[in-house]
CSV table of C-alpha atoms in Angstrom, one decimal:
chain,number,residue,atom,x,y,z
A,1,GLN,CA,80.3,110.1,97.6
A,2,SER,CA,82.4,113.3,97.5
A,3,ALA,CA,85.8,113.4,99.3
A,4,LEU,CA,86.0,115.2,102.6
A,5,THR,CA,87.3,118.7,102.2
A,6,GLN,CA,90.8,119.5,103.4
A,7,PRO,CA,93.1,122.5,102.7
A,8,ALA,CA,95.6,121.6,100.0
A,9,SER,CA,98.5,122.8,102.0
A,10,VAL,CA,99.5,124.3,105.4
A,11,SER,CA,102.8,125.4,106.7
A,12,GLY,CA,104.5,126.3,110.0
A,13,SER,CA,107.8,126.9,111.5
A,14,PRO,CA,109.5,124.5,113.9
A,15,GLY,CA,108.0,124.7,117.4
A,16,GLN,CA,104.8,126.3,116.2
A,17,SER,CA,101.3,124.6,116.1
A,18,ILE,CA,99.2,124.0,113.0
A,19,THR,CA,95.7,122.8,112.5
A,20,ILE,CA,94.3,120.9,109.5
A,21,SER,CA,90.6,120.9,109.0
A,22,CYS,CA,88.4,118.2,107.5
A,23,SER,CA,84.9,119.1,106.5
A,24,GLY,CA,82.1,116.7,105.7
A,25,THR,CA,78.4,116.4,106.1
A,26,SER,CA,76.0,115.0,108.6
A,27,SER,CA,76.2,111.7,106.7
A,28,ASP,CA,79.8,111.2,107.5
A,29,VAL,CA,82.0,113.4,109.8
A,30,GLY,CA,79.0,115.0,111.6
A,31,GLY,CA,77.1,111.8,112.0
A,32,TYR,CA,79.7,109.6,113.6
A,33,ASN,CA,82.6,109.8,116.0
A,34,TYR,CA,84.6,107.7,113.6
A,35,VAL,CA,87.1,110.2,112.2
A,36,SER,CA,90.7,109.0,111.7
A,37,TRP,CA,93.9,110.8,110.5
A,38,TYR,CA,96.8,109.4,108.6
A,39,GLN,CA,100.3,110.7,108.0
A,40,GLN,CA,102.1,109.7,104.7
A,41,HIS,CA,105.7,110.5,103.8
A,42,PRO,CA,106.7,110.4,100.2
A,43,GLY,CA,106.9,106.8,98.8
A,44,LYS,CA,105.6,105.3,102.1
A,45,ALA,CA,102.4,103.7,103.2
A,46,PRO,CA,100.1,105.8,105.4
A,47,LYS,CA,100.4,105.7,109.2
A,48,LEU,CA,97.5,105.9,111.6
A,49,MET,CA,97.9,109.0,113.8
A,50,ILE,CA,94.4,109.6,115.3
A,51,TYR,CA,91.3,107.4,115.5
A,52,ASP,CA,87.8,107.9,116.7
A,53,VAL,CA,88.2,111.7,116.5
A,54,SER,CA,90.7,112.2,119.3
A,55,ASN,CA,92.4,109.0,120.3
A,56,ARG,CA,96.1,108.3,119.7
A,57,PRO,CA,97.4,104.8,118.9
A,58,SER,CA,100.3,103.6,121.0
A,59,GLY,CA,103.5,105.1,119.9
A,60,VAL,CA,102.1,108.3,118.4
A,61,SER,CA,103.5,111.5,119.9
A,62,ASN,CA,101.2,113.4,122.1
A,63,ARG,CA,102.0,116.4,119.9
A,64,PHE,CA,99.2,115.1,117.7
A,65,SER,CA,95.6,115.7,118.8
A,66,GLY,CA,92.2,115.6,117.2
A,67,SER,CA,88.8,117.1,117.7
A,68,LYS,CA,85.5,117.6,116.0
A,69,SER,CA,82.8,120.2,115.9
A,70,GLY,CA,79.7,119.6,113.9
A,71,ASN,CA,80.6,118.5,110.4
A,72,THR,CA,84.3,119.5,110.7
A,73,ALA,CA,87.1,117.5,112.3
A,74,SER,CA,90.5,118.9,113.0
A,75,LEU,CA,94.1,117.7,113.5
A,76,THR,CA,96.4,119.8,115.5
A,77,ILE,CA,100.2,119.3,115.6
A,78,SER,CA,102.0,121.2,118.3
A,79,GLY,CA,105.7,121.8,118.7
A,80,LEU,CA,106.2,121.3,114.9
A,81,GLN,CA,109.2,119.3,114.0
A,82,ALA,CA,111.0,118.7,110.6
A,83,GLU,CA,109.9,115.1,110.5
A,84,ASP,CA,106.2,116.1,110.7
A,85,GLU,CA,106.5,117.3,107.1
A,86,ALA,CA,104.3,114.9,105.2
A,87,ASP,CA,100.8,114.6,103.6
A,88,TYR,CA,97.9,114.2,106.0
A,89,TYR,CA,94.6,112.6,105.3
A,90,CYS,CA,91.4,112.4,107.3
A,91,SER,CA,88.8,109.6,106.9
A,92,SER,CA,85.4,109.1,108.2
A,93,TYR,CA,82.9,106.3,108.4
A,94,ALA,CA,79.9,107.2,106.2
A,95,SER,CA,76.5,105.8,105.7
A,96,SER,CA,75.9,102.4,104.0
A,97,SER,CA,79.0,100.9,105.7
A,98,THR,CA,81.5,102.8,103.6
A,99,VAL,CA,84.5,105.0,104.3
A,100,ILE,CA,85.5,108.3,102.8
A,101,PHE,CA,88.8,110.0,102.8
A,102,GLY,CA,89.7,113.7,102.6
A,103,GLY,CA,91.7,115.0,99.6
A,104,GLY,CA,94.8,115.3,101.7
A,105,THR,CA,96.9,118.2,103.0
A,106,LYS,CA,100.6,118.8,102.4
A,107,LEU,CA,102.3,120.1,105.5
A,108,THR,CA,105.5,122.0,105.0
A,109,VAL,CA,107.8,122.8,107.9
A,110,LEU,CA,109.5,126.0,107.1
B,1,GLU,CA,105.1,91.9,114.2
B,2,VAL,CA,102.2,92.6,111.9
B,3,GLN,CA,103.2,92.2,108.2
B,4,LEU,CA,101.1,92.8,105.1
B,5,VAL,CA,102.6,92.1,101.7
B,6,GLU,CA,100.7,92.9,98.6
B,7,SER,CA,101.4,91.3,95.2
B,8,GLY,CA,99.8,90.9,91.8
B,9,GLY,CA,100.1,94.3,90.4
B,10,GLY,CA,101.5,95.1,87.0
B,11,LEU,CA,100.8,96.5,83.6
B,12,VAL,CA,97.5,95.5,82.1
B,13,GLN,CA,95.6,96.6,79.0
B,14,PRO,CA,92.2,98.4,79.4
B,15,GLY,CA,89.4,95.9,79.7
B,16,GLY,CA,91.7,93.3,81.3
B,17,SER,CA,91.6,91.7,84.7
B,18,LEU,CA,94.0,91.3,87.7
B,19,ARG,CA,93.9,89.6,91.0
B,20,LEU,CA,95.8,91.3,93.8
B,21,SER,CA,96.9,89.4,96.9
B,22,CYS,CA,97.8,90.5,100.4
B,23,ALA,CA,99.6,88.0,102.6
B,24,ALA,CA,99.2,88.6,106.3
B,25,SER,CA,101.3,87.5,109.2
B,26,GLY,CA,101.9,88.4,112.9
B,27,PHE,CA,98.3,88.6,114.0
B,28,THR,CA,95.2,86.4,114.1
B,29,PHE,CA,94.0,87.1,110.6
B,30,ASN,CA,90.4,85.8,110.9
B,31,ASN,CA,89.8,88.2,113.8
B,32,TYR,CA,90.2,91.3,111.7
B,33,ALA,CA,88.2,92.9,108.9
B,34,MET,CA,90.5,94.0,106.1
B,35,SER,CA,90.3,96.8,103.6
B,36,TRP,CA,91.7,97.8,100.3
B,37,VAL,CA,92.7,101.5,99.7
B,38,ARG,CA,94.1,102.8,96.5
B,39,GLN,CA,96.1,105.9,95.6
B,40,ALA,CA,96.5,107.1,92.0
B,41,PRO,CA,99.9,108.6,91.1
B,42,GLY,CA,100.2,112.0,92.8
B,43,LYS,CA,96.7,111.8,94.2
B,44,GLY,CA,95.0,111.2,97.5
B,45,LEU,CA,93.8,108.0,99.2
B,46,GLU,CA,90.6,106.4,98.1
B,47,TRP,CA,88.8,103.7,100.0
B,48,VAL,CA,87.9,100.7,97.9
B,49,SER,CA,86.4,97.9,100.0
B,50,VAL,CA,86.1,96.2,103.3
B,51,ILE,CA,85.6,92.5,104.1
B,52,SER,CA,84.6,91.1,107.5
B,53,GLY,CA,86.9,88.7,109.4
B,54,SER,CA,84.7,85.7,108.4
B,55,GLY,CA,84.5,86.9,104.8
B,56,ASP,CA,80.7,86.8,105.0
B,57,ASN,CA,80.2,90.6,104.5
B,58,THR,CA,81.8,92.9,102.0
B,59,TYR,CA,81.2,96.5,101.2
B,60,TYR,CA,82.5,98.6,98.3
B,61,ALA,CA,82.9,102.2,97.3
B,62,ASP,CA,80.4,103.5,94.8
B,63,PHE,CA,82.9,103.7,91.9
B,64,VAL,CA,83.5,100.0,92.0
B,65,LYS,CA,80.2,99.4,90.3
B,66,GLY,CA,80.4,95.6,90.4
B,67,ARG,CA,83.9,95.4,88.8
B,68,PHE,CA,85.8,94.6,92.0
B,69,THR,CA,85.4,91.6,94.3
B,70,SER,CA,87.2,91.3,97.6
B,71,SER,CA,87.6,87.9,99.2
B,72,ARG,CA,89.8,86.2,101.7
B,73,ASP,CA,91.2,82.8,102.6
B,74,ASN,CA,91.6,82.6,106.4
B,75,ASN,CA,93.5,79.3,106.2
B,76,SER,CA,96.3,80.8,104.1
B,77,LYS,CA,95.9,84.3,105.8
B,78,THR,CA,95.5,85.9,102.4
B,79,LEU,CA,93.3,88.8,101.2
B,80,TYR,CA,92.4,89.1,97.6
B,81,LEU,CA,91.0,91.8,95.3
B,82,GLN,CA,89.7,90.7,91.9
B,83,ILE,CA,89.5,93.7,89.5
B,84,ASN,CA,87.7,93.2,86.2
B,85,THR,CA,87.2,95.5,83.2
B,86,LEU,CA,90.2,97.7,84.1
B,87,ARG,CA,90.1,101.3,83.1
B,88,ALA,CA,92.9,103.9,82.9
B,89,GLU,CA,91.5,105.6,86.0
B,90,ASP,CA,92.1,102.4,88.0
B,91,THR,CA,95.9,103.0,87.7
B,92,ALA,CA,97.0,103.3,91.3
B,93,VAL,CA,99.0,101.8,94.1
B,94,TYR,CA,96.7,99.4,95.9
B,95,TYR,CA,97.2,99.0,99.7
B,96,CYS,CA,95.7,96.4,101.9
B,97,ALA,CA,95.1,97.4,105.6
B,98,THR,CA,93.9,95.9,108.8
B,99,VAL,CA,90.6,97.4,110.1
B,100,GLY,CA,90.3,98.4,113.7
B,101,SER,CA,87.4,98.7,116.0
B,102,SER,CA,85.6,101.0,113.6
B,103,TRP,CA,85.7,100.7,109.8
B,104,SER,CA,87.5,104.0,109.3
B,105,ILE,CA,90.5,102.8,111.4
B,106,PHE,CA,93.2,101.3,109.3
B,107,ASP,CA,95.8,100.2,111.8
B,108,TYR,CA,98.4,98.5,109.7
B,109,TRP,CA,99.2,98.9,106.0
B,110,GLY,CA,101.2,97.0,103.4
B,111,GLN,CA,103.7,98.6,101.1
B,112,GLY,CA,101.3,98.6,98.2
B,113,THR,CA,101.3,97.1,94.7
B,114,LEU,CA,101.2,99.2,91.6
B,115,VAL,CA,98.5,98.6,89.0
B,116,THR,CA,99.0,100.4,85.7
B,117,VAL,CA,96.3,100.2,83.1
B,118,SER,CA,97.6,101.2,79.7
B,119,SER,CA,97.6,100.0,76.1
């Protein structure tokens, strides 16, 4: 199992929107609507931000949204804020009852 | 409030074994599948295993290759990960997490326990 492909880094200025992509195959991202996104600040545990491609858990800002097209999922953060600076990881259910993560994307708020 | 507290990490020599624990509280433990996810220093997240709420079913990442065993005690609300034949590449923070309605949803996470494999 190879990790899902994410850009190593993205950046944006406060108030702008950014999108992080997560590319997989038809055996994971493209085959199931079970993509999740996690935010991780340095030294902290990850936090669930999006599940099942586009659903937000209670308490997560509506500035965070998710989508999927074919084998690629995306996380969009609108109205960028300083506290959004963190690492972001996608994950997907894969065949044989396993889960695969992306390599992670470091978001820098300029 | 959901709480997950991992323990059992530490420094171990290559070839050694460890048993990690994850004490759960604040939710009906046996109603939830549980997973282990690890993160090597400075690296990304890596899924390790999932165990069903009853403990009857477990699934592992390919790299485990029979060295890891996940189990749970629903009476004591504790999740375990037995790791044998430790290798340097197993050095990581090991997190336990609750599993949501699909197995890629990790709702709540513990703070992690660090396993260092070194001679």
